[in-house]
CSV table of C-alpha atoms in Angstrom, one decimal:
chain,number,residue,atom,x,y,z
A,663,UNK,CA,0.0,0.0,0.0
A,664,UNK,CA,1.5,3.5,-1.0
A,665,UNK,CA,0.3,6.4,1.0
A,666,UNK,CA,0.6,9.6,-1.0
A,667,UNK,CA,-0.1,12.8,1.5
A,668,UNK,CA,0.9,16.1,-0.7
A,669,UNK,CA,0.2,19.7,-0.6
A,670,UNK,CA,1.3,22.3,-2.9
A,671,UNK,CA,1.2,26.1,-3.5
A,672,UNK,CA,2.4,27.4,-6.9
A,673,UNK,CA,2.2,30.8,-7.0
A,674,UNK,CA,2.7,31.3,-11.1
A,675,UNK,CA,-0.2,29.5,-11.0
A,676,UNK,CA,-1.9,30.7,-8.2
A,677,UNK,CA,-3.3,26.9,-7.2
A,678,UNK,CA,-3.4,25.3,-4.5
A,679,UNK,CA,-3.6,21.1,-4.3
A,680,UNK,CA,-4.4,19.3,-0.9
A,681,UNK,CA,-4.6,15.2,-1.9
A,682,UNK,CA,-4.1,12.7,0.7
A,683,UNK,CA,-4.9,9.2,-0.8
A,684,UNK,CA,-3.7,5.5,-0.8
A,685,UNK,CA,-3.4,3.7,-3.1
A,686,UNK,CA,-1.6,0.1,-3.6
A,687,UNK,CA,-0.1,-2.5,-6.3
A,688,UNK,CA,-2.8,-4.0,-7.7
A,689,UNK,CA,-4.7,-2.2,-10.3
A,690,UNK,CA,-3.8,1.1,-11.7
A,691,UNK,CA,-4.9,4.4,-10.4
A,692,UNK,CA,-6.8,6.4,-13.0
A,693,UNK,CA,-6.7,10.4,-12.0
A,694,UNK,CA,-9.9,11.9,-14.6
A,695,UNK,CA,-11.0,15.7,-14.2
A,696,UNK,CA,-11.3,18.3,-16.6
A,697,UNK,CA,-8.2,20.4,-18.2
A,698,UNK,CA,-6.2,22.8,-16.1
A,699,UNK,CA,-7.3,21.1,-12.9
A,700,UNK,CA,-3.6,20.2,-12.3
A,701,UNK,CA,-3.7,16.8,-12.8
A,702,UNK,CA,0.2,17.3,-14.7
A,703,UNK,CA,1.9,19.3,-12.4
A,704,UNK,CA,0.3,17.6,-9.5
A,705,UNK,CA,2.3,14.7,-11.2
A,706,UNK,CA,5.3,16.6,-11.8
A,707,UNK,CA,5.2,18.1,-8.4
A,708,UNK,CA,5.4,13.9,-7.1
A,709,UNK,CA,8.3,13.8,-9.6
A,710,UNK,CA,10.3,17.0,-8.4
A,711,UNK,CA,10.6,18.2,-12.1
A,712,UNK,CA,8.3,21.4,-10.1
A,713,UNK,CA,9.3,22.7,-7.0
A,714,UNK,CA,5.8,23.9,-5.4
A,715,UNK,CA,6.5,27.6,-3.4
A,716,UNK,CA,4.7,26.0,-0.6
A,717,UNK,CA,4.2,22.5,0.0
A,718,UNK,CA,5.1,19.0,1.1
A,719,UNK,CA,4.8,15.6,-0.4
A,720,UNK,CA,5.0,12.4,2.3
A,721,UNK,CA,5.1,9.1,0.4
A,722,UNK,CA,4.8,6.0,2.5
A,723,UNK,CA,5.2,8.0,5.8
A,724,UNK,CA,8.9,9.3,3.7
A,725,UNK,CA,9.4,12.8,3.6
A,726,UNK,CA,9.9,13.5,0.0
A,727,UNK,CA,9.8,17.3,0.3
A,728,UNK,CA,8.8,19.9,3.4
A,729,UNK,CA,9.7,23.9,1.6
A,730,UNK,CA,9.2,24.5,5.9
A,731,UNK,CA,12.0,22.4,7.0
A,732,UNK,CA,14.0,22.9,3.4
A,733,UNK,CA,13.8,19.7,2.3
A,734,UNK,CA,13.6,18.9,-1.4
A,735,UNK,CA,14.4,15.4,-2.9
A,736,UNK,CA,15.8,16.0,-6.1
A,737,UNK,CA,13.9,14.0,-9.2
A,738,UNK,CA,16.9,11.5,-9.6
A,739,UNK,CA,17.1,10.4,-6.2
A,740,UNK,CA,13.2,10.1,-5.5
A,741,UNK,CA,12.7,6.3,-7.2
A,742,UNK,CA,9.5,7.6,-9.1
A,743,UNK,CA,9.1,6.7,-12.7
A,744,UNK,CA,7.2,9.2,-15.1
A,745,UNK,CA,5.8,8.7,-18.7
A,746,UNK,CA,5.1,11.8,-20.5
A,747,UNK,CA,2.1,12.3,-22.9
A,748,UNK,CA,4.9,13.0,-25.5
A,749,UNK,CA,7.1,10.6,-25.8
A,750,UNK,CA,10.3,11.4,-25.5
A,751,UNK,CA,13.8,9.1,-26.2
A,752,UNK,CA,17.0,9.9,-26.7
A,753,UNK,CA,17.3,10.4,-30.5
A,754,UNK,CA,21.0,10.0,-30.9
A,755,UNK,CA,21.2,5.9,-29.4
A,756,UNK,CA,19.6,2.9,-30.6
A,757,UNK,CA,16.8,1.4,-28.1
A,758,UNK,CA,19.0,-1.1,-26.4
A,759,UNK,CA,21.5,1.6,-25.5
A,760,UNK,CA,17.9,3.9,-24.6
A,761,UNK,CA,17.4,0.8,-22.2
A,762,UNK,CA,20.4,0.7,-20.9
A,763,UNK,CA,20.8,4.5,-20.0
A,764,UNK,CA,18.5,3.9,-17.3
A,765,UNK,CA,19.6,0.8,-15.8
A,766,UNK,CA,18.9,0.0,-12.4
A,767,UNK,CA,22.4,-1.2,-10.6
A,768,UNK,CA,20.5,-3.8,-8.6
A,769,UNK,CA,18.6,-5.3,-11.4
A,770,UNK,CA,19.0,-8.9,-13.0
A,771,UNK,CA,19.4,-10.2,-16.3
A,772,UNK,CA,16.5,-12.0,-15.9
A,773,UNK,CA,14.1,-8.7,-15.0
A,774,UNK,CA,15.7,-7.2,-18.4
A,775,UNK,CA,14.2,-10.4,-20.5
A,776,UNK,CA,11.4,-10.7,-18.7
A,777,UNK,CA,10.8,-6.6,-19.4
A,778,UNK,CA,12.2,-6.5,-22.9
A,779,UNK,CA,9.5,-10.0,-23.6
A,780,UNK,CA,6.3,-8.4,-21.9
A,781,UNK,CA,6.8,-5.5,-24.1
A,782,UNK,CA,8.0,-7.3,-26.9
A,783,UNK,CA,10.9,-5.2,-28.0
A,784,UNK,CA,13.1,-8.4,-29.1
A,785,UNK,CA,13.0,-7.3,-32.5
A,786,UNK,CA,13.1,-3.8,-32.2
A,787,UNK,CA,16.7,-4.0,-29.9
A,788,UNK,CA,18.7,-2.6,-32.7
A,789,UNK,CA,16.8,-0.2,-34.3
A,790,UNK,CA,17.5,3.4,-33.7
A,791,UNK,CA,14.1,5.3,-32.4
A,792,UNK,CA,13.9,7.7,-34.9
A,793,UNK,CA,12.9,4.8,-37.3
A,794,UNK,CA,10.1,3.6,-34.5
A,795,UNK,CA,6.6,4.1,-34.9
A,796,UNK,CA,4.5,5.9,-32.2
A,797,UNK,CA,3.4,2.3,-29.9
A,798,UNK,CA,6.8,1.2,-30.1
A,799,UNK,CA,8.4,4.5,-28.7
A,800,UNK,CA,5.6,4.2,-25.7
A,801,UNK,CA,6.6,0.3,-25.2
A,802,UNK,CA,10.3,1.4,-25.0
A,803,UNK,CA,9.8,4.5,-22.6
A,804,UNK,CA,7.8,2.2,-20.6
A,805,UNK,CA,10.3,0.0,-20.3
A,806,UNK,CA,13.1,2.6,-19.9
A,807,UNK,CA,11.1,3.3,-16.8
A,808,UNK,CA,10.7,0.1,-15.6
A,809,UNK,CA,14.4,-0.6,-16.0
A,810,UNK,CA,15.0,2.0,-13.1
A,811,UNK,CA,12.3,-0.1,-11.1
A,812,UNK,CA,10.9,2.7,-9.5
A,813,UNK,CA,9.0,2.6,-6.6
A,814,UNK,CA,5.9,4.1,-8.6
A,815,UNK,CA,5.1,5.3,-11.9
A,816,UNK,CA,2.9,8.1,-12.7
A,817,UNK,CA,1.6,8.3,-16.1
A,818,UNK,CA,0.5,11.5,-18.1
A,819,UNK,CA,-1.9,10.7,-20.6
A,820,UNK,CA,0.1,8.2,-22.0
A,821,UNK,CA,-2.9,7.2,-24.7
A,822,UNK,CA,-3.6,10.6,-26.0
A,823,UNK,CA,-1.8,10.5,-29.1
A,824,UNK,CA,-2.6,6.9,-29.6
A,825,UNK,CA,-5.5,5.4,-32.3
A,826,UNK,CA,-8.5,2.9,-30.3
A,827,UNK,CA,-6.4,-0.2,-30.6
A,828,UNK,CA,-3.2,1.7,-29.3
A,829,UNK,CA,-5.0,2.8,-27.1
A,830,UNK,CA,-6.4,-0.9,-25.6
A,831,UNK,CA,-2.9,-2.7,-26.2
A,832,UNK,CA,-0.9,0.2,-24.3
A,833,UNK,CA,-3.7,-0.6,-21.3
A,834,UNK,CA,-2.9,-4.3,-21.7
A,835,UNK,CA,0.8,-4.0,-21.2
A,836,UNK,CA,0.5,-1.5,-18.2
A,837,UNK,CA,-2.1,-4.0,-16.9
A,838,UNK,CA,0.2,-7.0,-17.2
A,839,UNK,CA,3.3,-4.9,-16.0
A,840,UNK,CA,1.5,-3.9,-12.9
A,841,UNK,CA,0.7,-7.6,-12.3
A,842,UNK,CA,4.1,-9.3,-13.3
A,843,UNK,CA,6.3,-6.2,-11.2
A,844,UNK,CA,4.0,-5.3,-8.7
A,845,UNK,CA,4.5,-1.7,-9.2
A,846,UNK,CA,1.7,0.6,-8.0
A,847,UNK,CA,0.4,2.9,-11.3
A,848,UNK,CA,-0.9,6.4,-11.3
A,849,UNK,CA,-2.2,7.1,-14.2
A,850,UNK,CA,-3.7,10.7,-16.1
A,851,UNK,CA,-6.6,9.6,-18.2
A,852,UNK,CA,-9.4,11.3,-19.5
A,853,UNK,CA,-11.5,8.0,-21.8
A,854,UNK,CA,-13.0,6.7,-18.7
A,855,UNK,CA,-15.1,4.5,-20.6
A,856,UNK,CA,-11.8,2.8,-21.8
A,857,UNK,CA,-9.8,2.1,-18.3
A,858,UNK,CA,-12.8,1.0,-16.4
A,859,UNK,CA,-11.9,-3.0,-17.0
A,860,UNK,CA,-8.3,-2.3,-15.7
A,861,UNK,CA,-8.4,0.7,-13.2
A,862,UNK,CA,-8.6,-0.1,-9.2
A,863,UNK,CA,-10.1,3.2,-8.4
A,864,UNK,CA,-10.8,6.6,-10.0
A,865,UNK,CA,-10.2,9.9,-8.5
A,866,UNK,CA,-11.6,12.9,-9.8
A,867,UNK,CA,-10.0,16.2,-9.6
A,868,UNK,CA,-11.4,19.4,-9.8
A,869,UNK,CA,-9.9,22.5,-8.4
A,870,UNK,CA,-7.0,21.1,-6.9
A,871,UNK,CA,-9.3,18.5,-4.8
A,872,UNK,CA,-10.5,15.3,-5.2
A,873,UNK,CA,-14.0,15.4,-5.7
A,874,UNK,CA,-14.8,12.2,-5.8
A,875,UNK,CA,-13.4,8.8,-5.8
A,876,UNK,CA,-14.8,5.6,-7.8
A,877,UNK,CA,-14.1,2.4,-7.0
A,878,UNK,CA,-13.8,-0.3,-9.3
A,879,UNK,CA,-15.2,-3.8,-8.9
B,1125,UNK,CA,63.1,30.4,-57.8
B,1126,UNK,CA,63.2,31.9,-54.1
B,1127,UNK,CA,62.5,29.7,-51.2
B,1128,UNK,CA,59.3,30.3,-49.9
B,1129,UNK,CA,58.6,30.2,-45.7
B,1130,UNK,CA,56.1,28.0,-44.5
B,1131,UNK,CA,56.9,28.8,-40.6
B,1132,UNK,CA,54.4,31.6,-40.6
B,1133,UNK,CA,51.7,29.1,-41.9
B,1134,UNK,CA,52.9,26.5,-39.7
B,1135,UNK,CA,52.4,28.7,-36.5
B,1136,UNK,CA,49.2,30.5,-37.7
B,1137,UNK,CA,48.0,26.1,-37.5
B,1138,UNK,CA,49.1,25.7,-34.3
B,1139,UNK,CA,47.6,29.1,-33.1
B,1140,UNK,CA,44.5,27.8,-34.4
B,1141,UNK,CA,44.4,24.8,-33.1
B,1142,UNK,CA,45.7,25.1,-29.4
B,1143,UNK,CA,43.1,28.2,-29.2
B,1144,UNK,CA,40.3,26.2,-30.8
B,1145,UNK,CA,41.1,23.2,-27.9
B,1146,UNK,CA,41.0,25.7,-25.4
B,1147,UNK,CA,38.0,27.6,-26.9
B,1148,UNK,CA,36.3,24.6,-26.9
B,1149,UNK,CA,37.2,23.2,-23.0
B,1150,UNK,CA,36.3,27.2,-22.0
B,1151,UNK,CA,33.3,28.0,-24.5
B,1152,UNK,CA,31.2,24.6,-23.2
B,1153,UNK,CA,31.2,25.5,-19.7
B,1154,UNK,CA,30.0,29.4,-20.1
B,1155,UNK,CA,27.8,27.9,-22.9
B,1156,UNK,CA,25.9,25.9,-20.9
B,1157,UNK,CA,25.2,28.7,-18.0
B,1158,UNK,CA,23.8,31.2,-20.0
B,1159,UNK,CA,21.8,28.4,-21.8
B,1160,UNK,CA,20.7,27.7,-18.6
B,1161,UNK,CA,20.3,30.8,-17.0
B,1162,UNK,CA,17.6,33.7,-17.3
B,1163,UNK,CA,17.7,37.3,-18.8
B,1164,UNK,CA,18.9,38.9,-15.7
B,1165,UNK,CA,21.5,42.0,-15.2
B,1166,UNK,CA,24.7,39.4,-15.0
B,1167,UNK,CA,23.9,37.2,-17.8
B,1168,UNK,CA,23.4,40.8,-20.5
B,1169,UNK,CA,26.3,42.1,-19.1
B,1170,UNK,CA,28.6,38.6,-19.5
B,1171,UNK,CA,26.9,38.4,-23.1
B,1172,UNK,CA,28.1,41.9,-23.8
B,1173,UNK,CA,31.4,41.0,-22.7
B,1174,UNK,CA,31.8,37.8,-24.5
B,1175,UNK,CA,30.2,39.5,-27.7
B,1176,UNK,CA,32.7,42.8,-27.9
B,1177,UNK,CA,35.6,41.8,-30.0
B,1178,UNK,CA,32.9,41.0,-32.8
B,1179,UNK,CA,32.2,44.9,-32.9
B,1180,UNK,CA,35.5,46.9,-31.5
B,1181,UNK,CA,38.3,47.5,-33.9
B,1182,UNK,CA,40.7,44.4,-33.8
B,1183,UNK,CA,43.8,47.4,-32.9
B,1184,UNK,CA,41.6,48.7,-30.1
B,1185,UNK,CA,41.1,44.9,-28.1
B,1186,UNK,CA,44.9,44.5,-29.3
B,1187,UNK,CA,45.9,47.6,-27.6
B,1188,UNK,CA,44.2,46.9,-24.5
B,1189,UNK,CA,45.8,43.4,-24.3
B,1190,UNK,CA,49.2,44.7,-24.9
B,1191,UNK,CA,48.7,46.7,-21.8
B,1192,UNK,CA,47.4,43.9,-20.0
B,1193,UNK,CA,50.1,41.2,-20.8
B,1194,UNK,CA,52.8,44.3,-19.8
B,1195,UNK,CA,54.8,42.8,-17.0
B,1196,UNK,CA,54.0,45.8,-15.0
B,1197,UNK,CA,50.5,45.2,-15.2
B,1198,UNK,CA,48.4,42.4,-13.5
B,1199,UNK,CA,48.5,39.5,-15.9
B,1200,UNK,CA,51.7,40.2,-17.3
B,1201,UNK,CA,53.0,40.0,-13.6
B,1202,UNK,CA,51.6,36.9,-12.9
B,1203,UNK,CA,52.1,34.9,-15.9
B,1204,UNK,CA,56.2,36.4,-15.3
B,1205,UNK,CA,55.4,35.0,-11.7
B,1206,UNK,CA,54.6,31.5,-12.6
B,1207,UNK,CA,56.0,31.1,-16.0
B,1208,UNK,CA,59.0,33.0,-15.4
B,1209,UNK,CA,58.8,34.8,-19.3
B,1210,UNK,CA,57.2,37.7,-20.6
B,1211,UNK,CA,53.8,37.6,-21.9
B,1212,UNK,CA,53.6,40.1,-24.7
B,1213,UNK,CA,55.5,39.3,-27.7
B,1214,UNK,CA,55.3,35.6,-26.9
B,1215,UNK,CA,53.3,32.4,-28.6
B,1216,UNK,CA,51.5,32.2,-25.2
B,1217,UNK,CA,50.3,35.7,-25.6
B,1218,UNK,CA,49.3,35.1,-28.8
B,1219,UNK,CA,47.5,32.3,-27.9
B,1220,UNK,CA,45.5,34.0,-24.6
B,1221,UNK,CA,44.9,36.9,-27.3
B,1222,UNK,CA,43.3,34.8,-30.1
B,1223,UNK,CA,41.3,32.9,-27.1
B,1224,UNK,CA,39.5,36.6,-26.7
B,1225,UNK,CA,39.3,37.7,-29.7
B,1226,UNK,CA,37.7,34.5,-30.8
B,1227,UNK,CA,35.7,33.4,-27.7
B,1228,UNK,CA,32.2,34.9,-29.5
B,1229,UNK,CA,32.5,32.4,-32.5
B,1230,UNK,CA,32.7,29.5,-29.8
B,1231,UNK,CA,30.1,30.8,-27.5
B,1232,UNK,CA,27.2,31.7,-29.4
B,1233,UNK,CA,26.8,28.2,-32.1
B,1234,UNK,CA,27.0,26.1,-28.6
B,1235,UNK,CA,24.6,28.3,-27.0
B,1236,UNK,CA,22.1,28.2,-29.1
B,1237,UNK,CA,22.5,24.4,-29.6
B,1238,UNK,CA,22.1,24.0,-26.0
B,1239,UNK,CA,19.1,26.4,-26.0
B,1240,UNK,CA,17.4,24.4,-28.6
B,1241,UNK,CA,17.6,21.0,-26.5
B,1242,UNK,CA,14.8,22.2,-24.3
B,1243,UNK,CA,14.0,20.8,-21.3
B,1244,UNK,CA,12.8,17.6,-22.0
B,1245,UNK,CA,16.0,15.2,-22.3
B,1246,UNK,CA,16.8,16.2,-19.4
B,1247,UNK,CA,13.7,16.0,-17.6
B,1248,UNK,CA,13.6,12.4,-19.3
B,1249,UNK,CA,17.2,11.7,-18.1
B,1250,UNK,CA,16.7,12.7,-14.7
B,1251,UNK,CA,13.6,10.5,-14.3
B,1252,UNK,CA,15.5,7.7,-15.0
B,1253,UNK,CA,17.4,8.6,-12.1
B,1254,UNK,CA,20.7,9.7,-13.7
B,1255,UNK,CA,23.3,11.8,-12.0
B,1256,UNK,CA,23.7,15.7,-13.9
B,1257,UNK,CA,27.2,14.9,-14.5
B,1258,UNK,CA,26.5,11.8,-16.9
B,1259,UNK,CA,23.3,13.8,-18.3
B,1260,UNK,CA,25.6,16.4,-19.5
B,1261,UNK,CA,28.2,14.2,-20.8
B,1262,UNK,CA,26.0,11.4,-22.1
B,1263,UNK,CA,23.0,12.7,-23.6
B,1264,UNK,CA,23.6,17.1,-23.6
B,1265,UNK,CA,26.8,17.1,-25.5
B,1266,UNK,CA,26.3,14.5,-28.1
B,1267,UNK,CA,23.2,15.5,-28.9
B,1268,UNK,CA,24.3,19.4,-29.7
B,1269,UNK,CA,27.3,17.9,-31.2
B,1270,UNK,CA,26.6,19.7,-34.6
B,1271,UNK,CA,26.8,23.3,-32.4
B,1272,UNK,CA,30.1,22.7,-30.8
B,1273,UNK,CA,31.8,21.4,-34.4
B,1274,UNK,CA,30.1,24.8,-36.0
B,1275,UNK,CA,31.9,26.6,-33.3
B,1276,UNK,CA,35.2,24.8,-33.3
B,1277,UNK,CA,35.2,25.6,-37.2
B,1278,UNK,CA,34.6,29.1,-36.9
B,1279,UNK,CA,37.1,29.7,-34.4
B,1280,UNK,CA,39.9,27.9,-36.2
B,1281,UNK,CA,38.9,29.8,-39.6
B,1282,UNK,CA,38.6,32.7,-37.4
B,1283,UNK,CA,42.2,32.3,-36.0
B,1284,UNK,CA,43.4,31.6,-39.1
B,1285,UNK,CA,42.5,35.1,-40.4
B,1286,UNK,CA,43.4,37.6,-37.1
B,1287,UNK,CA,45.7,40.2,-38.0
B,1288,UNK,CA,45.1,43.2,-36.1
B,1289,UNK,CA,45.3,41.5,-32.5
B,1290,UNK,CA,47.7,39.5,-33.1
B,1291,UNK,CA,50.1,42.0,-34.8
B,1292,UNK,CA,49.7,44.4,-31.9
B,1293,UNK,CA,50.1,41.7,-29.4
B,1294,UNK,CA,52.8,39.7,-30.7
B,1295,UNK,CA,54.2,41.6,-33.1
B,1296,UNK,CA,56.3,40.0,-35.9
B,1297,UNK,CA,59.0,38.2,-34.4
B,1298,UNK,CA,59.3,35.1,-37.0
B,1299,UNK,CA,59.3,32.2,-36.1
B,1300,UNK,CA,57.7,32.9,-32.6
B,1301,UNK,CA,54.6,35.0,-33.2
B,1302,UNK,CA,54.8,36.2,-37.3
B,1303,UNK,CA,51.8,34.1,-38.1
B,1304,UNK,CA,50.7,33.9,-41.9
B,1305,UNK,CA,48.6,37.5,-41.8
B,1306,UNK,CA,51.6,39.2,-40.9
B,1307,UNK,CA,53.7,37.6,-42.8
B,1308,UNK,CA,51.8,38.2,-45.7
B,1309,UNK,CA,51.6,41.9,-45.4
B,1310,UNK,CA,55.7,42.1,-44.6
B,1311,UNK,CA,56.3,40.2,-48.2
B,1312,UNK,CA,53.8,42.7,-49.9
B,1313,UNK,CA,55.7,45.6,-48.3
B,1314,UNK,CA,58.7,43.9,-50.1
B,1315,UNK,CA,56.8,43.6,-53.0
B,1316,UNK,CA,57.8,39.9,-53.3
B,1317,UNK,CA,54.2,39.2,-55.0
B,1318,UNK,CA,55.1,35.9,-55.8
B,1319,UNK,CA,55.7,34.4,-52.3
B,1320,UNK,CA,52.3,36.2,-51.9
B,1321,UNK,CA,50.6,34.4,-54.3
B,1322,UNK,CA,51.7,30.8,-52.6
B,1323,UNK,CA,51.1,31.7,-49.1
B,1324,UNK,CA,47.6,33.2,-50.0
B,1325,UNK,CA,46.5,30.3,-52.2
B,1326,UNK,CA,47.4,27.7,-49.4
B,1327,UNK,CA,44.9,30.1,-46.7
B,1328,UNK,CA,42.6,30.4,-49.1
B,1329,UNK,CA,42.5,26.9,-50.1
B,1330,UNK,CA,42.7,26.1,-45.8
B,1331,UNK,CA,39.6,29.0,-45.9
B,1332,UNK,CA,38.2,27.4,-48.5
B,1333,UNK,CA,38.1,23.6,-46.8
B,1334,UNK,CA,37.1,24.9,-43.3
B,1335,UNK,CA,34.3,26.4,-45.0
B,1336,UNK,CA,33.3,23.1,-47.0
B,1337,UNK,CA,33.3,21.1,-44.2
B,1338,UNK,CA,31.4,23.8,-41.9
B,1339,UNK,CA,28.4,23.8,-44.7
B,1340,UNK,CA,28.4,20.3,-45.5
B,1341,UNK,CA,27.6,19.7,-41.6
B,1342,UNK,CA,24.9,22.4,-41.8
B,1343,UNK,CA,23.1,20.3,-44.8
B,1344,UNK,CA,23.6,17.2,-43.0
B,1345,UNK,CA,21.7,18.7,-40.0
B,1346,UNK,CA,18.8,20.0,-42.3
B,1347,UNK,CA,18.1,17.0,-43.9
């Protein structure tokens, strides 16, 4: 079970986000509500890629970031995995050596098959990504991710760009991933209707508050 | 037929290239800060600075320098401190002269390459839990590769050419700071035209090459 307590003031912004959920490993947690709610930065907030003027973020009763006691833990030491709407890999390596730029120290040869099979990037290895089509970038930037094994991974509209059947195989693959790793999801997702056979539980924001939260059965 | 001397060309090369190394281990550092840093008071006046020499007279930075390097004055002091030689009138002074004079052509390519990265390989590289140091080295420098050759190219071609900076701070001693410029203008002052001819074909033909290979790179990039 991850407990996520966070508050944050961003004055460019003037918005102010009090959430205090849990949520845990099985299933993925969809976040829905409508645009320029906050839903990104409250994700990039978790990250550290934005430092809130005011604020504090508690992850599994861990003090991630107080600004009153000065503490900040910078993105590459926090353990939190992020997959941005646009996909973005690093243009001037192949994918193996995109997979390997984020290697894990602790991690097996075995958790790199079993990652590199679930995703099924066998055959794309080789190939550099400028010559990889849209679903393959997102399979190899979730695997970057997972390669790091984070402690959780927040998602930010990964399906936007993405066609129906994209859209359903992307699902299927976080889906298994969350089973096979055991790695808690938050995921940014506004087709509902889509994520309702594979989310846990919904939380609606509005305002910088959840509004409501939907469990799935 | 009169021997012709290729020592000035020779040590306008080596001018070229030692400042272009150090342009290069300099110009990435300062590059990167005021790619990184916002339009405050510091940064416009370190831009001006940096961006000078591309609009003062070459004689008036070369003047200035002279002073400088003078062993009565600071860095000619130190430099005589520590090295133990003068500074103006020397290869070294040259070299510290050319380094100035040419730090804009460095700066500004690798700037703008770095400017142009945005924010999101490193955001990207940085979620994957990466240390700064092997983001800059692994991911920020090859991939504005193209800016720091453009730069390197300009300031050689850029060495290659000084004249007024170099004549006032180094004179035109051969064989220690006559680089080909100067020793160009000397042998049309002795009307020896046909020396001129050689020496000027081979820099133009350098020029010429330096320029090839800096516009080839620029239609690689675009395609």
């Amino acid at each position: 079970m991850i407990n996520l307590k966070g508050f944050y003031y961003l004055k460019f912004k003037q918005f102010t986000l009090n959430i205090t959920f849990n949520f845990n490993n099985k299933g993925i947690t969809f976040i829905s509500g409508p645009s320029g709610t906050g839903k990104t930065t409250f994700l990039k907030c978790i990250a550290g890629l934005i430092k809130p003027n005011h604020g504090y973020l508690i992850i599994n009763n861990k003090i991630i970031q107080n600004s009153n006691k000065n503490i900040f833990t910078p993105v590459n030491k926090r353990k939190i995995g992020l997959i941005f709407q646009d996909t973005y890999l690093f243009p001037h390596i192949n994918v193996i050596e995109n997979l390997k730029f984020g290697y894990n120290k602790d991690i097996t040869k075995d958790y790199i098959e079993k990652i590199i099979i679930t995703l099924k990037l066998e055959k794309i290895l080789n190939r550099m990504v400028t010559k990889l089509s849209g679903g393959e970038k997102q399979r190899v930037a979730i695997a970057q991710v997972l390669l790091t094994k984070p402690n959780i991974i927040l998602l930010d509209e990964p399906f936007t760009s993405q066609d129906f059947n994209m859209r359903k195989k992307i699902i299927t693959h976080l889906n298994i991933i969350n089973k096979k790793f055991s790695i808690p999801m938050l995921c940014i997702c506004h087709r509902i209707n889509e994520i309702h056979d594979f989310g846990k539980k919904i939380l609606y924001i509005n305002n910088g508050k959840i509004k409501h939260v939907e469990n799935i059965k | 037929m009169q021997s012709i001397n290729f020592q000035p060309l020779y040590l306008s090369l080596q001018l070229a290239l030692i400042s272009t190394i150090l342009l290069i281990l300099i110009g990435i550092p300062i590059s990167w800060w005021l790619s990184q840093t916002k339009q405050n008071k510091t940064k416009i006046i370190i831009e001006t600075i940096i961006a000078l020499p591309l609009v003062i007279p070459p004689t008036i930075l070369g003047f200035y320098l002279l002073l400088l390097f003078n062993q009565h004055n600071i860095l000619g002091k130190i430099w005589f401190i520590i090295i133990g030689t003068k500074l103006a009138f020397s290869f070294p002074g040259l070299v510290i002269a050319s380094c100035i004079y040419s730090l804009p052509f460095i700066i500004q390519p690798i700037q703008l390459a770095f400017e142009k990265l945005g924010k999101r390989p490193i955001e990207q590289a940085l979620i994957l839990q990466q240390s700064k140091i092997k983001i800059f080295f692994k991911i920020i420098i090859p991939l504005s590769k193209t800016g720091i050759i453009t730069g390197a190219i300009l300031t050689f071609a850029h060495t290659l050419g000084e004249f007024g900076v170099v004549l006032m701070v180094g004179g035109n001693i051969p064989g220690k700071t006559q680089v080909i410029s100067i020793a160009i203008y000397e042998l049309v002052e002795e009307l020896n035209y046909n020396s001129t001819h050689i020496l000027s074909i081979i820099t133009i033909a350098i020029s010429s090459l330096i320029l090839i290979a800096l516009f080839s790179l620029n239609n690689k990039k675009t395609k």
